[in-house]
Short mmCIF file of N, CA and C in Angstrom, two decimals:
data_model
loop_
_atom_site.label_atom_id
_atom_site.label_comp_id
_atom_site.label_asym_id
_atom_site.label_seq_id
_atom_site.Cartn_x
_atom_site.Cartn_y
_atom_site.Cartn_z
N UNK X 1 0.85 -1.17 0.00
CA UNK X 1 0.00 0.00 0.00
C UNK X 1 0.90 1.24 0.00
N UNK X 2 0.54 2.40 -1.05
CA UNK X 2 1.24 3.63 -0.95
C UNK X 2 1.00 4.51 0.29
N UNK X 3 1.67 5.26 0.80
CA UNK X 3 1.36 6.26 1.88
C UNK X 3 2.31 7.11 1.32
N UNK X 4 1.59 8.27 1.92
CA UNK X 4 2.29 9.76 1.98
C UNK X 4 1.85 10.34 3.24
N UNK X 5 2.55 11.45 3.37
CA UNK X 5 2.86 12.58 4.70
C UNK X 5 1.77 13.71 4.26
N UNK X 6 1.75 14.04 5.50
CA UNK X 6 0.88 15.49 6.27
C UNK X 6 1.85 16.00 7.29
N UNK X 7 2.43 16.78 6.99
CA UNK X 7 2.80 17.30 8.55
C UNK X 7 2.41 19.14 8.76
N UNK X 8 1.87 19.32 9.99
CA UNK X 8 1.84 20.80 10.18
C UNK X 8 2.38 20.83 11.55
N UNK X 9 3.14 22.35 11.38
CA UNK X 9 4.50 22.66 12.38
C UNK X 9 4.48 24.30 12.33
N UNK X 10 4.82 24.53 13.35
CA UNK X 10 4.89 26.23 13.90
C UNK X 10 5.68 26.72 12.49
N UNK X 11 4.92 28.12 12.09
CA UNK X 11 6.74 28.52 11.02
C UNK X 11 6.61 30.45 11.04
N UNK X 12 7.27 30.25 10.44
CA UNK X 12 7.25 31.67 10.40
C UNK X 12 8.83 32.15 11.59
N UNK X 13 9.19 33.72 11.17
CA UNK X 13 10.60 33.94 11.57
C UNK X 13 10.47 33.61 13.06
N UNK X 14 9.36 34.33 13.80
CA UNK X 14 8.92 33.95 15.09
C UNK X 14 7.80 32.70 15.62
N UNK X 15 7.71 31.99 14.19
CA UNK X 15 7.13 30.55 15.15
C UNK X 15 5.91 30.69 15.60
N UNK X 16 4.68 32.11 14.99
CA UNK X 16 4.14 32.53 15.06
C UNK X 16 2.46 32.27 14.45
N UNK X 17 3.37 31.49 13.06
CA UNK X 17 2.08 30.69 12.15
C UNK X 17 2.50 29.33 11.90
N UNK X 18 1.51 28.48 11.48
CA UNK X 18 1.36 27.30 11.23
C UNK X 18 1.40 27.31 9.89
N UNK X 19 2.48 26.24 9.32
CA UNK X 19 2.89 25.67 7.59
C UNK X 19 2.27 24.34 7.92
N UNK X 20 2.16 23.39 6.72
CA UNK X 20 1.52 22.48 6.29
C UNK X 20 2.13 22.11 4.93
N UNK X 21 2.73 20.94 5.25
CA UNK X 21 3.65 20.36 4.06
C UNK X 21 3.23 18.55 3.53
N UNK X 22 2.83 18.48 2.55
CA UNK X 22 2.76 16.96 2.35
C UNK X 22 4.07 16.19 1.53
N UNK X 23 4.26 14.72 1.24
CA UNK X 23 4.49 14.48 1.00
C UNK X 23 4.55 12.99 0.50
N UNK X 24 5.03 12.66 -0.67
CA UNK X 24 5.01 11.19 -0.76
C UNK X 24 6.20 10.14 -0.13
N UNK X 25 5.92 8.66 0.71
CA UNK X 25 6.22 8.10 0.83
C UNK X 25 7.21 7.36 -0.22
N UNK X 26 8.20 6.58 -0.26
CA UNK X 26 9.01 5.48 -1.27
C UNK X 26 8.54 4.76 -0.84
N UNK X 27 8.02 3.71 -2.12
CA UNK X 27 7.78 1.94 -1.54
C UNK X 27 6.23 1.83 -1.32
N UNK X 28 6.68 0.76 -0.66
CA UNK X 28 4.66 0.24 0.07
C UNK X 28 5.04 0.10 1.28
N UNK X 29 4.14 0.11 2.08
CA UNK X 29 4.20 -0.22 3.63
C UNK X 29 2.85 -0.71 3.99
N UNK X 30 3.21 -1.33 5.27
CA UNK X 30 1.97 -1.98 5.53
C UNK X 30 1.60 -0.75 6.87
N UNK X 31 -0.11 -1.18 6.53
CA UNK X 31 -0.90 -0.95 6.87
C UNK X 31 -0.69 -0.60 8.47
N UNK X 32 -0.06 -0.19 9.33
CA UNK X 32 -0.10 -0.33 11.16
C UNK X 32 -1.20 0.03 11.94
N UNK X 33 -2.07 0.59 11.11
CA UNK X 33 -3.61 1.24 12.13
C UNK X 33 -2.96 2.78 12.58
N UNK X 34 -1.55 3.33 12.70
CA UNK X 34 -1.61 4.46 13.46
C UNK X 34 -1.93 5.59 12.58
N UNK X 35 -2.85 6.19 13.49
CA UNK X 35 -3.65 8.07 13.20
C UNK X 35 -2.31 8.73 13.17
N UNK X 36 -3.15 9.99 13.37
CA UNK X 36 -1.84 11.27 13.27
C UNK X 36 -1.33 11.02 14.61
N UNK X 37 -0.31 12.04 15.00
CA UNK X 37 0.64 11.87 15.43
C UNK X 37 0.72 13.39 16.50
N UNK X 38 0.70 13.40 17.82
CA UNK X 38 0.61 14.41 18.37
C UNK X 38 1.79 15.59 18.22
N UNK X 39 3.35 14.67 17.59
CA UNK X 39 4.25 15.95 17.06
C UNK X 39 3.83 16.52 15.84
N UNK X 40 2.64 16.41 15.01
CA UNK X 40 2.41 17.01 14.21
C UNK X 40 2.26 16.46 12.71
N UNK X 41 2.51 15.05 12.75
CA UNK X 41 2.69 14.40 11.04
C UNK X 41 1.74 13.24 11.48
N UNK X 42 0.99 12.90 9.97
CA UNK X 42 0.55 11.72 9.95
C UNK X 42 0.93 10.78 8.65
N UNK X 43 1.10 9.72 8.71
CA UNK X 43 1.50 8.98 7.59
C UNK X 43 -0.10 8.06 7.44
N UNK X 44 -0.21 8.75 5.71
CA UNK X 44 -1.56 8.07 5.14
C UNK X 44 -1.79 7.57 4.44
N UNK X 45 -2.41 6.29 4.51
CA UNK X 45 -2.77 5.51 2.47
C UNK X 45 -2.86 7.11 1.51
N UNK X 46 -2.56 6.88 0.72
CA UNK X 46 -2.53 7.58 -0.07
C UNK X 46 -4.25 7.77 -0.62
N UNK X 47 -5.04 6.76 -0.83
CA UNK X 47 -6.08 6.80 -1.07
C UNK X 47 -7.12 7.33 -0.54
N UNK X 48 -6.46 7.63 1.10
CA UNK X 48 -7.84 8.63 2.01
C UNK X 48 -7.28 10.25 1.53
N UNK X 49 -7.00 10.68 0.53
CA UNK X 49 -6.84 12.33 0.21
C UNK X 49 -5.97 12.96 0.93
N UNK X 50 -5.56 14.18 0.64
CA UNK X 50 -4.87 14.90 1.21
C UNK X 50 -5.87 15.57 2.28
N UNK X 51 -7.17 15.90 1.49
CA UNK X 51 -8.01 16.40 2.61
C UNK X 51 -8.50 16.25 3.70
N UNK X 52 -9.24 14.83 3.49
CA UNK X 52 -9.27 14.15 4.98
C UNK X 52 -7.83 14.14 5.52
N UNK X 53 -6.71 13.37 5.24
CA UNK X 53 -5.54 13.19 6.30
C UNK X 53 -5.39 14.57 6.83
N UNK X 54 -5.44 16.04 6.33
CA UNK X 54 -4.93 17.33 6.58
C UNK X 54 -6.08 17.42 8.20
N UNK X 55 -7.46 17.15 7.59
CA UNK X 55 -8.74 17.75 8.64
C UNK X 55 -8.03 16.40 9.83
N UNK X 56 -8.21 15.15 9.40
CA UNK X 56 -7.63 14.54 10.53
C UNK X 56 -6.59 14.86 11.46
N UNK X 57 -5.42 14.66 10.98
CA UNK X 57 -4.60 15.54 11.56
C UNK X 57 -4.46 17.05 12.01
N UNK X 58 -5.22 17.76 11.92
CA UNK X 58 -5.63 19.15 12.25
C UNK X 58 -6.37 18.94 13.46
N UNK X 59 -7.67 18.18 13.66
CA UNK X 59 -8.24 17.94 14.24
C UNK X 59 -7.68 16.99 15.69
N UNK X 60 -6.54 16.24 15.14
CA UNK X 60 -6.03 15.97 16.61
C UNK X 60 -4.93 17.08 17.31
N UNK X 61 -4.01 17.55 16.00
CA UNK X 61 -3.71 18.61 17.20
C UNK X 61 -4.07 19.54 17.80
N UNK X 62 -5.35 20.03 17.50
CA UNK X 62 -6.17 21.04 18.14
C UNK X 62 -6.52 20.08 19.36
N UNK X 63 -7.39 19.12 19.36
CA UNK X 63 -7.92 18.16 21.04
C UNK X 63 -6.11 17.72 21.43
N UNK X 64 -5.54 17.88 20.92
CA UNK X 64 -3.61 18.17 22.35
C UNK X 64 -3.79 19.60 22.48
N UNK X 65 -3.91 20.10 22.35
CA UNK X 65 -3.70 21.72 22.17
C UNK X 65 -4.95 22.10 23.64
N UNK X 66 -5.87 21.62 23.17
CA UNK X 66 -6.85 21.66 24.46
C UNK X 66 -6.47 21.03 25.47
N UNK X 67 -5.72 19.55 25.64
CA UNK X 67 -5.94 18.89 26.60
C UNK X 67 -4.53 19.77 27.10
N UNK X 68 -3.71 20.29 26.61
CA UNK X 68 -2.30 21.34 27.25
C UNK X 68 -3.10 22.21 27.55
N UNK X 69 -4.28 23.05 27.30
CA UNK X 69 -4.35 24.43 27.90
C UNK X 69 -5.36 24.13 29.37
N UNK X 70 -6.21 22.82 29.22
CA UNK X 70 -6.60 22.41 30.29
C UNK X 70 -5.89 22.07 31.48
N UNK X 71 -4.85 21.61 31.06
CA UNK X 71 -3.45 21.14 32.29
C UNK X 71 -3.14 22.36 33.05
N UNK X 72 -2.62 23.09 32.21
CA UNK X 72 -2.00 24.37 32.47
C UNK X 72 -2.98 25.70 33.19
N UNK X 73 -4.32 25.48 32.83
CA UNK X 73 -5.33 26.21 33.72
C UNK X 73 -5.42 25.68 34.97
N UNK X 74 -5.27 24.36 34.94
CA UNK X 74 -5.67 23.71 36.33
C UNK X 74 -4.63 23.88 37.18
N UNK X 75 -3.43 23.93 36.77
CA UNK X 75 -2.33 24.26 37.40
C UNK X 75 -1.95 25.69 37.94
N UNK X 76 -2.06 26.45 36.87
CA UNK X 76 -2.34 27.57 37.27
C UNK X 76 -3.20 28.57 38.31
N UNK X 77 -4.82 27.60 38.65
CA UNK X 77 -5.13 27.65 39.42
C UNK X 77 -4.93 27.66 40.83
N UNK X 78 -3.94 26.62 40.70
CA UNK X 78 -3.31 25.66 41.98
C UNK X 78 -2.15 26.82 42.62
N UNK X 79 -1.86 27.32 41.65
CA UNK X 79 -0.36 28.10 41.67
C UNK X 79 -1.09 29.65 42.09
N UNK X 80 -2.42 30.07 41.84
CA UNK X 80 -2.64 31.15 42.22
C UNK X 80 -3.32 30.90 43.65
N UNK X 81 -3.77 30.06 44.06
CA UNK X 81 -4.23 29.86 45.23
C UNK X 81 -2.95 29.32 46.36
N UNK X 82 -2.63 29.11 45.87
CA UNK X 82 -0.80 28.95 46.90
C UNK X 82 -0.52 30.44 47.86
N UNK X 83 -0.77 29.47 48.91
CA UNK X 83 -0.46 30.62 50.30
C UNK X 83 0.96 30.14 50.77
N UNK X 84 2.05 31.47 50.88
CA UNK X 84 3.29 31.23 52.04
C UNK X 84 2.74 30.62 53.15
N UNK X 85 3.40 29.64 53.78
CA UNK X 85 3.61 28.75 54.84
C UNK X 85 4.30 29.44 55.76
N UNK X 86 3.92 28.79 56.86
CA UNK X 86 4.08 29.86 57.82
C UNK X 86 5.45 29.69 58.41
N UNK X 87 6.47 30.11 58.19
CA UNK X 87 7.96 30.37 58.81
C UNK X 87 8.48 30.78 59.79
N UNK X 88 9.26 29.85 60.54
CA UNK X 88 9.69 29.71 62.08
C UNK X 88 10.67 30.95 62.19
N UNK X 89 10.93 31.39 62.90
CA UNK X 89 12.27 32.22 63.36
C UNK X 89 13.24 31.31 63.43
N UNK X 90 13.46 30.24 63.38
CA UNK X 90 14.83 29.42 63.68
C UNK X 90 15.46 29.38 62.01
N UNK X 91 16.24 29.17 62.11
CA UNK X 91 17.15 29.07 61.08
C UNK X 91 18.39 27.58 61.04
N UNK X 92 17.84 26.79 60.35
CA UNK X 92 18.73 25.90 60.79
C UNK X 92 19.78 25.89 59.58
N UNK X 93 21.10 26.03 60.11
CA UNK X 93 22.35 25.67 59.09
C UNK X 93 23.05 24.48 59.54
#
């Protein structure tokens, strides 16, 4: 079976916008079942389009993209509710 690439990756001088590059595979490969890829590429039969593999892969790194800004709120939370502890006068060296 043929496969080719999808990959989208930060670009721009400051890393600012998102590029989107395809490409073709050499050879045949078999089939492994794996989707896209949370660093950003998916390897696809060639026969599911560029379009679907692009929306597929688009579509998972946006749900990482959420499940990071969810982490990072919750944490952040945690980090704004953080009270100093209450500190002895002793000093131990």
């Amino acid at each position: 079976m043929k496969f080719s690439t999808v990959e989208i990756r930060p670009a721009g001088v400051k890393r600012d916008k998102w590029g989107v590059s395809f490409g073709d595979m050499e050879g045949d490969r078999v089939n492994e079942g794996h989707g896209p890829h949370g660093l950003g590429f998916y390897h696809y039969p060639r026969r599911m389009g560029k379009e679907k593999a692009f929306e597929a892969l688009r579509s998972h790194l946006v749900a990482k993209h959420e499940e990071e800004i969810a982490a990072l709120t919750k944490s952040l939370a945690k980090l704004k509710a953080l009270k100093m502890p209450k500190v002895s006068q002793k000093v131990n060296v």
